[in-house]
Each structure stands twice: as C-alpha cells, then as structure tokens.
Short mmCIF file of C-alpha atoms in Angstrom, two decimals:
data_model
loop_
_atom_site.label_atom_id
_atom_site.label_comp_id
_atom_site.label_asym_id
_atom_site.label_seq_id
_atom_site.Cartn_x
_atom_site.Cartn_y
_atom_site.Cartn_z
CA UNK L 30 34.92 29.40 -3.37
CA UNK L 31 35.01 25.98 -1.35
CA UNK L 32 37.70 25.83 1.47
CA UNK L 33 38.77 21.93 2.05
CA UNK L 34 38.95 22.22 6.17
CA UNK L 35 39.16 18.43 6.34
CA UNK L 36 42.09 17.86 7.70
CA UNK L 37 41.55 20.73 10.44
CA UNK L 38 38.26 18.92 10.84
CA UNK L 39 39.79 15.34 10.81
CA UNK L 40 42.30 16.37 13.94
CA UNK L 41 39.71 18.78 15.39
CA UNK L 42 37.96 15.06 16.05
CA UNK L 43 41.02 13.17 16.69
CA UNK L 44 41.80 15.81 19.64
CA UNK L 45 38.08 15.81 21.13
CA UNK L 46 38.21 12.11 21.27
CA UNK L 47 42.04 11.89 22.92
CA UNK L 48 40.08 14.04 25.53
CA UNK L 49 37.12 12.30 25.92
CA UNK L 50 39.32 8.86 26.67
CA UNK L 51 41.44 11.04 29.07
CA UNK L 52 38.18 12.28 30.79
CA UNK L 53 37.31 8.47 30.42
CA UNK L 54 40.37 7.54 32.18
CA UNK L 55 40.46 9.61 34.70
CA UNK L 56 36.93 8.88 35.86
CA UNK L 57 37.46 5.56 36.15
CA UNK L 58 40.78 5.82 38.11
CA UNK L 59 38.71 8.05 40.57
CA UNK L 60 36.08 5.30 40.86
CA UNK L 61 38.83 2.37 41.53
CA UNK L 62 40.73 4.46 43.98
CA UNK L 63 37.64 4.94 45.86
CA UNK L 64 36.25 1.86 46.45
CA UNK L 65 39.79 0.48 47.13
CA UNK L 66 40.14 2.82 50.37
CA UNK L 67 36.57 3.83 51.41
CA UNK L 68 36.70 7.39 50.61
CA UNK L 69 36.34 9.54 47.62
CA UNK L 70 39.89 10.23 45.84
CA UNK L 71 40.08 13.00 42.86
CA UNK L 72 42.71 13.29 40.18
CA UNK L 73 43.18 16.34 38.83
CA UNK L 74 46.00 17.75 35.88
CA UNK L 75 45.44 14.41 33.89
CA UNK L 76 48.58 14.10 31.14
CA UNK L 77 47.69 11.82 28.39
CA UNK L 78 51.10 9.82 27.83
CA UNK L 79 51.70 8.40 24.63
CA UNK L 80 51.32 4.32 23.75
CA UNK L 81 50.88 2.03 20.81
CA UNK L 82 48.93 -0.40 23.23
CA UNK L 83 44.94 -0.30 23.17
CA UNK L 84 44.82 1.39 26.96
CA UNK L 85 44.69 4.99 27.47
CA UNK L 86 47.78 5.82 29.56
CA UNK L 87 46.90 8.91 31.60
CA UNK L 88 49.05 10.83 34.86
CA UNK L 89 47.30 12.36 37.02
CA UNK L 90 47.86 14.18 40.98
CA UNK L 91 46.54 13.23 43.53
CA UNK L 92 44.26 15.59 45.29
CA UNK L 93 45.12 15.95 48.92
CA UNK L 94 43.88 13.03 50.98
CA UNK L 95 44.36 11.40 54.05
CA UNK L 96 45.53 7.95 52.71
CA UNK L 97 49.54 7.17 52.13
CA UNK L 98 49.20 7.67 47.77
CA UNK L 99 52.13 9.14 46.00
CA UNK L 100 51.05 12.74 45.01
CA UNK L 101 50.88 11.64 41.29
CA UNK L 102 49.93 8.35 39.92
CA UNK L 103 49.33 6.51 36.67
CA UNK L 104 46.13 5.28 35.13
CA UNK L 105 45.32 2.65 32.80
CA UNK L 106 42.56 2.53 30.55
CA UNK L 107 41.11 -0.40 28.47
CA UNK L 108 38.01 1.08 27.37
CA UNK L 109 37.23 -1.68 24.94
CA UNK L 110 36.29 -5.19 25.98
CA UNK L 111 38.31 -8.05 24.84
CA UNK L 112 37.89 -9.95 21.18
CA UNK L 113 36.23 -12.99 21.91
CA UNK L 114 38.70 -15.93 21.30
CA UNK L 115 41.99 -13.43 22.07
CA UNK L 116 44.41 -12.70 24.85
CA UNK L 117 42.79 -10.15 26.76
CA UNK L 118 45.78 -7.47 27.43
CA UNK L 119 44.03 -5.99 30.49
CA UNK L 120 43.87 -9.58 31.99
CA UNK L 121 47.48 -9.76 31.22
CA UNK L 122 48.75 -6.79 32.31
CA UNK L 123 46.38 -6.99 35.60
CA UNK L 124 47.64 -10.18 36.58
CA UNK L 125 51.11 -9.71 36.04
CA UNK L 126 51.28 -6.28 38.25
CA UNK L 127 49.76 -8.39 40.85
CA UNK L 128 51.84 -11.15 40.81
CA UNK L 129 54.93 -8.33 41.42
CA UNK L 130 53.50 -6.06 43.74
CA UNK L 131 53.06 -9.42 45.96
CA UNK L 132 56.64 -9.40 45.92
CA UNK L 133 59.23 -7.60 47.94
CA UNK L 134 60.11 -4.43 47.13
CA UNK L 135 63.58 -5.00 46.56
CA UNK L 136 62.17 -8.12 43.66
CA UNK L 137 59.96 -6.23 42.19
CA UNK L 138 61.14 -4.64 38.99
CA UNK L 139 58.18 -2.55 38.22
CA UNK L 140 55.81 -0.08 38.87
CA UNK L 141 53.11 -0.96 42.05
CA UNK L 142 50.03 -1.73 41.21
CA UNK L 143 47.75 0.38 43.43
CA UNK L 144 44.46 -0.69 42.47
CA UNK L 145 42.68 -2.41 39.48
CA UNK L 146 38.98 -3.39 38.50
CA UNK L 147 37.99 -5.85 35.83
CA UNK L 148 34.57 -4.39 35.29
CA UNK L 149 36.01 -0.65 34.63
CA UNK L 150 38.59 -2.47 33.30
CA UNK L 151 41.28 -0.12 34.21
CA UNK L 152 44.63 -0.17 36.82
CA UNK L 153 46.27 2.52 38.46
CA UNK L 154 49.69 2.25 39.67
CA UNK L 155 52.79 3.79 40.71
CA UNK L 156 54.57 6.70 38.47
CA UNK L 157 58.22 6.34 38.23
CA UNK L 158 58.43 9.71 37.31
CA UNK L 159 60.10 11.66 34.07
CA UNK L 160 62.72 9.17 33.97
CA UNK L 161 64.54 8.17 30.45
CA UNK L 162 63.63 5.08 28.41
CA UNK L 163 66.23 2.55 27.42
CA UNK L 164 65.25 3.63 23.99
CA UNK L 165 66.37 7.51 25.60
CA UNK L 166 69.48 6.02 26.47
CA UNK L 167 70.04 4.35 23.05
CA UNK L 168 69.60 7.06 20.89
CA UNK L 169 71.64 9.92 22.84
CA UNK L 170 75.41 10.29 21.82
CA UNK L 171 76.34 9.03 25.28
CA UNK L 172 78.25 4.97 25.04
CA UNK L 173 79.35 4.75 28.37
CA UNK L 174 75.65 5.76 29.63
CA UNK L 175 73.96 3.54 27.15
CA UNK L 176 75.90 0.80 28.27
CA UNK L 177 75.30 1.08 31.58
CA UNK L 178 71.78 0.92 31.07
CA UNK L 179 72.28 -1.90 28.93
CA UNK L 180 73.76 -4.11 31.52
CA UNK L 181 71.12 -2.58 34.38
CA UNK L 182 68.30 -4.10 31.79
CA UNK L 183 70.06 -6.87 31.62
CA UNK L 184 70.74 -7.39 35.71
CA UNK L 185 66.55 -6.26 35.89
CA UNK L 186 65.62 -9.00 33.73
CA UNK L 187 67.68 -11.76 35.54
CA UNK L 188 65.96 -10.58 39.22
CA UNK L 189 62.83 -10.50 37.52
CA UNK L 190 63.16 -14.39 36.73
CA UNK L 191 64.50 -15.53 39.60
CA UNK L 192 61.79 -14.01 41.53
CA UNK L 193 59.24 -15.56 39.60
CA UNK L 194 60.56 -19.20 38.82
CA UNK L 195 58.41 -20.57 40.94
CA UNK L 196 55.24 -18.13 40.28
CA UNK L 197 53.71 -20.03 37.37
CA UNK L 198 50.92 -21.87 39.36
CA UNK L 199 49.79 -17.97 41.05
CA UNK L 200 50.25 -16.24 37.64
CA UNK L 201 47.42 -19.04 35.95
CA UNK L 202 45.15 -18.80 38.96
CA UNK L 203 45.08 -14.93 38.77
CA UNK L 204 44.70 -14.97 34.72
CA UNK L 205 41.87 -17.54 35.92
CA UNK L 206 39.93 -15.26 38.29
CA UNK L 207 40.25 -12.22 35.87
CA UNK L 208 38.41 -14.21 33.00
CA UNK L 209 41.97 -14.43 30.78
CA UNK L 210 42.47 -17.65 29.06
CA UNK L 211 45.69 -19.34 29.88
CA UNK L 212 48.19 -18.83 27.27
CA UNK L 213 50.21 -22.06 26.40
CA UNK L 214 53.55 -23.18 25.12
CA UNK L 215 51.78 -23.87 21.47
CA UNK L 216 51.27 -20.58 20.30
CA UNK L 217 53.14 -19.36 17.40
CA UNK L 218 55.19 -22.79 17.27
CA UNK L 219 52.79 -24.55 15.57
CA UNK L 220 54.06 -25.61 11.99
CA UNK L 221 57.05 -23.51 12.46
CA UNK L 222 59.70 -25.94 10.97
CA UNK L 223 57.50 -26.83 7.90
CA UNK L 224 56.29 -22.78 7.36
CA UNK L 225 60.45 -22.00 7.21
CA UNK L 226 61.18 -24.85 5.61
CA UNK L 227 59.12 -23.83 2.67
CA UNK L 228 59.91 -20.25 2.66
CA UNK L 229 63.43 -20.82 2.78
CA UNK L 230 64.01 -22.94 -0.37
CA UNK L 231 60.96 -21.27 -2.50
CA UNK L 232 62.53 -17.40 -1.54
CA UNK L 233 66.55 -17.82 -1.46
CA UNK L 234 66.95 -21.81 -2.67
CA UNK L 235 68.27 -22.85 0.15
CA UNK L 236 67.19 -25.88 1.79
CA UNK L 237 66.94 -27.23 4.95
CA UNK L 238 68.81 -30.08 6.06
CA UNK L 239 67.18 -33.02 8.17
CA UNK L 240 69.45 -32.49 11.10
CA UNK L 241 68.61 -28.95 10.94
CA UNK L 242 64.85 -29.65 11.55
CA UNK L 243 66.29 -32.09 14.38
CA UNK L 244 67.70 -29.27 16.14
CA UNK L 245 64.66 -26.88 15.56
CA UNK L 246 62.06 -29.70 16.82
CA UNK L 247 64.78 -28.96 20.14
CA UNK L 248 63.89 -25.47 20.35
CA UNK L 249 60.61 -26.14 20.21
CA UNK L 250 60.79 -28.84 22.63
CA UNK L 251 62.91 -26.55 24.89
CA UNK L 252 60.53 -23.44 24.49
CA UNK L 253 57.53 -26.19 26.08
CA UNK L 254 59.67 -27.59 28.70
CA UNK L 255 58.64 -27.50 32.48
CA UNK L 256 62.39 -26.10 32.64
CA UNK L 257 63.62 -22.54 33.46
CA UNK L 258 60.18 -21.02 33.07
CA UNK L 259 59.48 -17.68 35.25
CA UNK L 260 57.61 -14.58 33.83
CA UNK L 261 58.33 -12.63 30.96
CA UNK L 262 57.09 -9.24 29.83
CA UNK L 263 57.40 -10.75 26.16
CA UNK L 264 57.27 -7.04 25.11
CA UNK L 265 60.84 -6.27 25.69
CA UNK L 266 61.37 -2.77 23.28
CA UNK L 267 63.72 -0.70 24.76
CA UNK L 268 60.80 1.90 24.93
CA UNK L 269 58.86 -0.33 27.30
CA UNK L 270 61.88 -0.20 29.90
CA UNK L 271 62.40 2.74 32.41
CA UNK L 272 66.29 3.28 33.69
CA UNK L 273 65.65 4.86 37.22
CA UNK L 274 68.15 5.09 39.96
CA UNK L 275 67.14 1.89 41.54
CA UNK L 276 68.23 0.49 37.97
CA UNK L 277 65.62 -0.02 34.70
CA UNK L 278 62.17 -1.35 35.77
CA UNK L 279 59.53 -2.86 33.34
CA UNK L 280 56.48 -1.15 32.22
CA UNK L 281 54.24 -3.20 29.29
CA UNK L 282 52.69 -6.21 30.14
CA UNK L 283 50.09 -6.60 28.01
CA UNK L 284 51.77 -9.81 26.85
CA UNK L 285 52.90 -10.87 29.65
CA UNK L 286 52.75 -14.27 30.70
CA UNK L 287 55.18 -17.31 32.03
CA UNK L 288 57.70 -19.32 29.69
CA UNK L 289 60.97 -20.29 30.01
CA UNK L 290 63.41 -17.95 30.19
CA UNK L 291 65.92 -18.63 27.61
CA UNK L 292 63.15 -16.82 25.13
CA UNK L 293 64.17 -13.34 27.01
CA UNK L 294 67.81 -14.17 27.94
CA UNK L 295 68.45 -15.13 23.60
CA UNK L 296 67.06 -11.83 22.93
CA UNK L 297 70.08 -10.84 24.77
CA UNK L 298 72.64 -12.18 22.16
CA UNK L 299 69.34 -10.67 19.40
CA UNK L 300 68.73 -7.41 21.47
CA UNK L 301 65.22 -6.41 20.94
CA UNK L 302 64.52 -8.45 18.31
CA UNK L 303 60.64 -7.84 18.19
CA UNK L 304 61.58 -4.39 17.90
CA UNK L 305 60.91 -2.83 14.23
CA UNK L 306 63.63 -0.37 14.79
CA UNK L 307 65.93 -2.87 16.22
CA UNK L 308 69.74 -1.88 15.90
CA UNK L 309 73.04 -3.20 16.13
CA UNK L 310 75.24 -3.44 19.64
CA UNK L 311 79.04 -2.71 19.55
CA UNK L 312 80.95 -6.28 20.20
CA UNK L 313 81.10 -7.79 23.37
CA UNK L 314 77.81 -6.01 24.46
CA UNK L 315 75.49 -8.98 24.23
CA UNK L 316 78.49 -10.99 26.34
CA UNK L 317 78.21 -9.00 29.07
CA UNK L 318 74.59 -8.40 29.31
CA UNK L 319 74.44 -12.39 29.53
CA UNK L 320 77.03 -12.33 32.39
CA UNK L 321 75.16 -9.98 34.05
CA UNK L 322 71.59 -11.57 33.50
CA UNK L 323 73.39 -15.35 34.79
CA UNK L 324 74.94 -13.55 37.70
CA UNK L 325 71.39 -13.13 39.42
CA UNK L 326 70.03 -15.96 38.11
CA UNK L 327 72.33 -18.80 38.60
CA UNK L 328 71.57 -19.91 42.48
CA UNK L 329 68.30 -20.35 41.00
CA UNK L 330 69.50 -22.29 38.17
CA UNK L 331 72.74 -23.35 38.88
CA UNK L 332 72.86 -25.55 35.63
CA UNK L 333 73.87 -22.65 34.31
CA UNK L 334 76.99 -21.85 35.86
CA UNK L 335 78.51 -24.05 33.01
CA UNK L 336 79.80 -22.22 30.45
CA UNK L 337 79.44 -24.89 27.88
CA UNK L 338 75.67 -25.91 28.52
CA UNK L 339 74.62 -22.47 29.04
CA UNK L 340 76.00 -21.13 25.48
CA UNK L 341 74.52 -24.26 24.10
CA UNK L 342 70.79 -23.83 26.00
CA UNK L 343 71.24 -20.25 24.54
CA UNK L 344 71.95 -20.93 21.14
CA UNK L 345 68.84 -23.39 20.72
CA UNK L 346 67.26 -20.77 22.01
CA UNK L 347 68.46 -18.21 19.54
CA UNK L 348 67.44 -20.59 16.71
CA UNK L 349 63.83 -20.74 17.49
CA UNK L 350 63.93 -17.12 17.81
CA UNK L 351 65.80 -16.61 14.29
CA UNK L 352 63.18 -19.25 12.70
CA UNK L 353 59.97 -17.32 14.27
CA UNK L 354 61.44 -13.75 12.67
CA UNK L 355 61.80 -15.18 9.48
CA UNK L 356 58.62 -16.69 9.01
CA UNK L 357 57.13 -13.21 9.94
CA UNK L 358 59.58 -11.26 8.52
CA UNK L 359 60.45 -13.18 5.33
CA UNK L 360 57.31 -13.12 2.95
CA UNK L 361 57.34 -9.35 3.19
CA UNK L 362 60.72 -8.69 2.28
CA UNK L 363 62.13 -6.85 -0.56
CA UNK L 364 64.36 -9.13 -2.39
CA UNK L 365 65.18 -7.59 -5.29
CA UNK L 366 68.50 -7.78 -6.46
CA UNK L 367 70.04 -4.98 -4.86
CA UNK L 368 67.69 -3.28 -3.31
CA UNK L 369 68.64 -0.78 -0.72
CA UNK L 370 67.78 -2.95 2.65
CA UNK L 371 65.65 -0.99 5.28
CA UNK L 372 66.00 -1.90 9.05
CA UNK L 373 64.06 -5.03 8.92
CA UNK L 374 65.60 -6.47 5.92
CA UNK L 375 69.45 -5.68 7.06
CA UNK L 376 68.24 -7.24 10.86
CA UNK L 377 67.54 -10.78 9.44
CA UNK L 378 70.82 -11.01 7.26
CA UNK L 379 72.38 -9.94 11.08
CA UNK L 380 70.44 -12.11 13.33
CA UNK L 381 70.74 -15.50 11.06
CA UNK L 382 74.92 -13.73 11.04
CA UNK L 383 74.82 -14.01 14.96
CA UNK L 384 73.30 -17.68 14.81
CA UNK L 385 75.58 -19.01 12.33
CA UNK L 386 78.68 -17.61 15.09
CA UNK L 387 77.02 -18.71 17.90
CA UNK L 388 76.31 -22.42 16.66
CA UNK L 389 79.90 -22.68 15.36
CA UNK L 390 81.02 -21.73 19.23
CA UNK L 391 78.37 -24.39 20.35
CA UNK L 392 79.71 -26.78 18.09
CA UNK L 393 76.30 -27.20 16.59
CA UNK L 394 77.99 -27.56 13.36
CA UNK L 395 74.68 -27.87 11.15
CA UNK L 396 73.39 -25.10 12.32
CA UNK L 397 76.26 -23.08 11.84
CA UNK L 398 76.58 -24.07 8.14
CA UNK L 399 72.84 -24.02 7.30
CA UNK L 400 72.53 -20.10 8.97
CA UNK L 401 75.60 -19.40 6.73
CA UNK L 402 74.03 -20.37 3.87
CA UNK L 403 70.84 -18.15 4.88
CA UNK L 404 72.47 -15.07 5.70
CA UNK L 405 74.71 -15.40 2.46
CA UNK L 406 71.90 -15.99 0.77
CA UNK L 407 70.06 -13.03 1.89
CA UNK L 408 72.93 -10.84 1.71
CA UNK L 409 73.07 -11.89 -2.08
CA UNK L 410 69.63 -10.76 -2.83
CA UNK L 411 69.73 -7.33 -0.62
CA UNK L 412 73.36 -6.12 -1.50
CA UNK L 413 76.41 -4.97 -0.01
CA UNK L 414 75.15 -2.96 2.65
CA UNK L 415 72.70 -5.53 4.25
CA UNK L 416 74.36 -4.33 7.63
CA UNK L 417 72.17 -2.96 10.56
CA UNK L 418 72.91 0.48 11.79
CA UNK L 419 74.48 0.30 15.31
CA UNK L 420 71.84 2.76 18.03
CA UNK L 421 72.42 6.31 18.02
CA UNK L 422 74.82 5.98 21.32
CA UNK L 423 77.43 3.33 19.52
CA UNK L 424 78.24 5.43 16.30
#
C-alpha cells in the first residue's frame, strides 16, 4: 500500500523554511544592532508575525544590555535583493522610517526606526505592542469604537502630511543614498484616459464625453503638481494601521514615497480603496474623517479652509482615483447578466455611485452625469444587489 504524505511533506517544508527566514531574521537584526552601538546585542523568543509584503516580519526581546532599547523590538527582513528595473521596497520602507524618526516625537506617526543596513538589507524598529488593527476595529461589533478609530486614522494621516510638506527634497536624497530610484508623478497615469476610454464603451457602451477627458487630463495634471505634496504610505489597508493610545500610527511603507496629498485624503470619501476587501462606511463617516484630516492640515494649506475649493480639489481627486480602479478592476470583472457581484465588483458600482454625488455637489456637472451613466451601467450588468457590504462594526 502507498501512503500519499505530500501534503504533510509539502508543510513539513513550508514550516522549516518559515524558520530558517526567522533564524535569518533574527541574525541579521543581531548584526545591525551591534554595529549601531558598539557592543554585541542578542534577540532571543523571535515571533514570526504575519505579512503579505516580501520581508520577514519577526519580534524579538531584547537580551539584557546596557544601552536604552525597549525590551522587545521588531525586525525586518528583505532577504531577496531587488528586481532590476523595480521599486526596491526595502529602499522605500528604509527611507521613509528615516525621514520620521528625524521628526519629533509628537509628528511622528509611526514606529522608530532603530537601526537599518542596506547590505543585510534589513531594519529594526520600535514594537508598538499587541495593539488592534484598524482592520480589528472594523470587523468587531463595536460602531462607536470603530468610529473613533476611524476619525484617529483620519487626524494621523493629516499630522503625517503636514509634517512632511516640505520633506520631499530629504525623502529623494535618502532614496538616493540607499540605491532606490526616484519614483515620479508618471507612474500608473500614463495612457489612463485612453485605457478607460476604451474599456468603458467596448464593456458597458458607454462613452466618454470630451469634457469628461478635460476634467480627467485635470486629475492627472493635479496628481503631478508641485502642489500639496507631503509623504504618503500609499499602502493605506486598514490592516497596515495600528490604533494605540497615542491614536493609530502607520506601519507599511514599502510604497511609500511623496505625492500630493489629495491621493490619500480622496481615499477618505473611497475608504481603502486599494483594499480587496474594501467595505462600505455608514453616511456621514467619510465627512467627518475629512474634517478631521483638514483640521491638522489647514495652517499648512490654508487654501483649504474653503469649503467650496476643497470639495472641488477633492472630487478631481476622487476621479482619478475612480478611473485608475477601473482600468485595473474592469477587464476582470464578471459581467454577466446577473451575476451575483463579489466585493470587488459591488465596490466599483459604489465608488463611480460616490463620484457621480460628489461631482453633482461640486457642480462638475459632466462628471456627475457621465459616473451616472457608469454606475447604472454596471449595476445593469451585475444585478440588484451590486451594493457593498458595510464592515463588520456598521451592520
């Protein structure tokens, strides 16, 4: 008799490789740690924390030394180097712990980077602790807490731009000395009108009016500007976003990089858009969250203490968010006639919703009625209940 012991085999390996980049991890954390203060540092009781990043994310405790370190810390791993041509997320990430832990504490709205070495490749820095995720918060039963940590996200993000609006110059030079190429205001935005454009009328027959594409050649133009640009964790899941008791601090930055900020503050009225389990907010949650973001933002930008020109910045915004979703999202979409929508599917028909409401407020009238005609559109093909599930906490 043959026994198939593949799968037992098949995780048997899976398990002695997990420990081998733990072991990996931690060795490398000891060796940065050690040339940073002079003397040798050990980590013992390594926990391997889960990620769907390419760096091993290990704790570990400090054994007792004579240097001021927190008695547990957190290492970073990038054991592989970076594809030639690509972003390098270790530059990334690297760079953008150094540009906060420059900062005050009080501005900084992440973890401390306590050391970090390009040739190991790895960073260790500060563990917040067993503290719940956004995405913790979200999917509890608990509104009034999920709200709360809503809004602290929201009040995090805005002190996280205005303490970087002026950063962009050290970010590059940083990126620069780490080997990272310099990310520009080009990527992803190439072609974007024409790749929509063409999507839109061959998939739902709907086509796209000239003074649409005048408004989206604004977003782009917007989305390049010199204007409102401060650093951005791009990554902004609600997984990737810690609620302590000095209020939700940051923890991915493997994309990080500078841009303007409207790109985060939009995902505000599309709450983790990037998100693949994205849900729906109750009404008037996205409001506030934008009240809250512009209340630590504005004596940096006071432009937008108007009501009027900030709804309007926000809704171009919006758009060229809306427009980049659909070209990912739109090819892979199951239109049949009603077909029971997953997450995805019922999130468009939402988010092109939300921009049709928004432009009407804005008075960007074409807009408006082109993203009606989208989302009805959409909604025809997918069926009645092409409506996204409000989070856990809202039900």
């Amino acid at each position: 008799m043959t026994v198939d012991t593949s799968s037992a085999g098949d995780a048997g390996v899976r398990a002695e490789a997990g420990e081998l980049a733990v072991a990996a991890a931690v060795a490398a954390g000891e060796a940065v740690l050690t040339r940073r203060f002079g003397s040798a540092i050990t980590l013992v009781s390594p926990e391997h924390l889960s990620g769907s990043g390419p760096a091993t994310v290990v704790r570990a405790r400090v054994v007792s030394s004579s240097f001021a370190l927190p008695r547990t810390l957190v290492v970073k791993h990038y054991p592989d180097p970076p594809e030639p041509g690509r972003v390098d997320p270790f530059a990334q990430e690297a760079v953008s712990y150094q540009l906060f832990t420059a900062l005050a504490p009080d501005e900084r709205m992440c973890p401390e980077l306590l050391a970090h070495d390009g040739g190991d490749r790895v960073l260790v820095i500060e563990d917040l602790g067993r503290a719940p995720t956004l995405q913790d918060k979200l999917a509890a039963r608990d509104s009034r807490a999920a709200e709360r940590a809503l809004l602290s996200w929201a009040r995090s993000l805005g002190r996280l731009h205005a303490s970087t609006a002026s950063r962009e110059a050290d970010f590059n030079a940083l990126l620069r000395r780490l080997g990272g190429p310099v990310r520009t205001d080009n990527d992803g935005l190439a072609g974007l009108a024409d790749d929509v454009e063409e999507l839109l009328s061959e998939l739902l027959d709907v086509p796209v009016p000239e003074a649409v594409r005048e408004r989206i050649a604004e977003a782009v133009a917007q989305a390049r500007s010199a204007a409102f640009r401060a650093f951005s964790p791009v990554e902004l899941a609600p997984e990737n976003n810690l609620v302590t008791g000095s209020g939700v601090r940051f923890l991915d930055f493997e994309r990080g990089r500078v841009r303007t900020a409207l790109v985060d503050a939009s995902c505000l009225r599309l709450p983790f858009v990037s998100d693949p389990r994205a849900m729906a907010l109750p009404a008037g949650m996205s409001e506030a969250m934008i009240a809250a973001w512009r209340a630590e933002i504005v004596d940096v930008w006071p432009s937008f203490a108007d009501d009027v020109e900030l709804a309007r910045q926000l809704t171009i915004s919006e758009m060229l968010q809306v427009w980049q979703i659909t070209r990912e999202l739109l090819p892979h979409l199951n239109l049949s006639r009603h077909a029971t929508p997953v997450s995805r599917e019922a999130a468009l028909v939402t988010w092109w919703r939300e921009l049709a409401r928004h432009a009407g407020y804005s008075r960007l009238t074409e807009v408006a009625e082109h993203s009606t005609r989208v989302a009805a559109a959409l909604a025809a093909r997918l069926g009645p209940h092409a409506d996204l599930a409000f989070y856990p906490a809202f039900r």
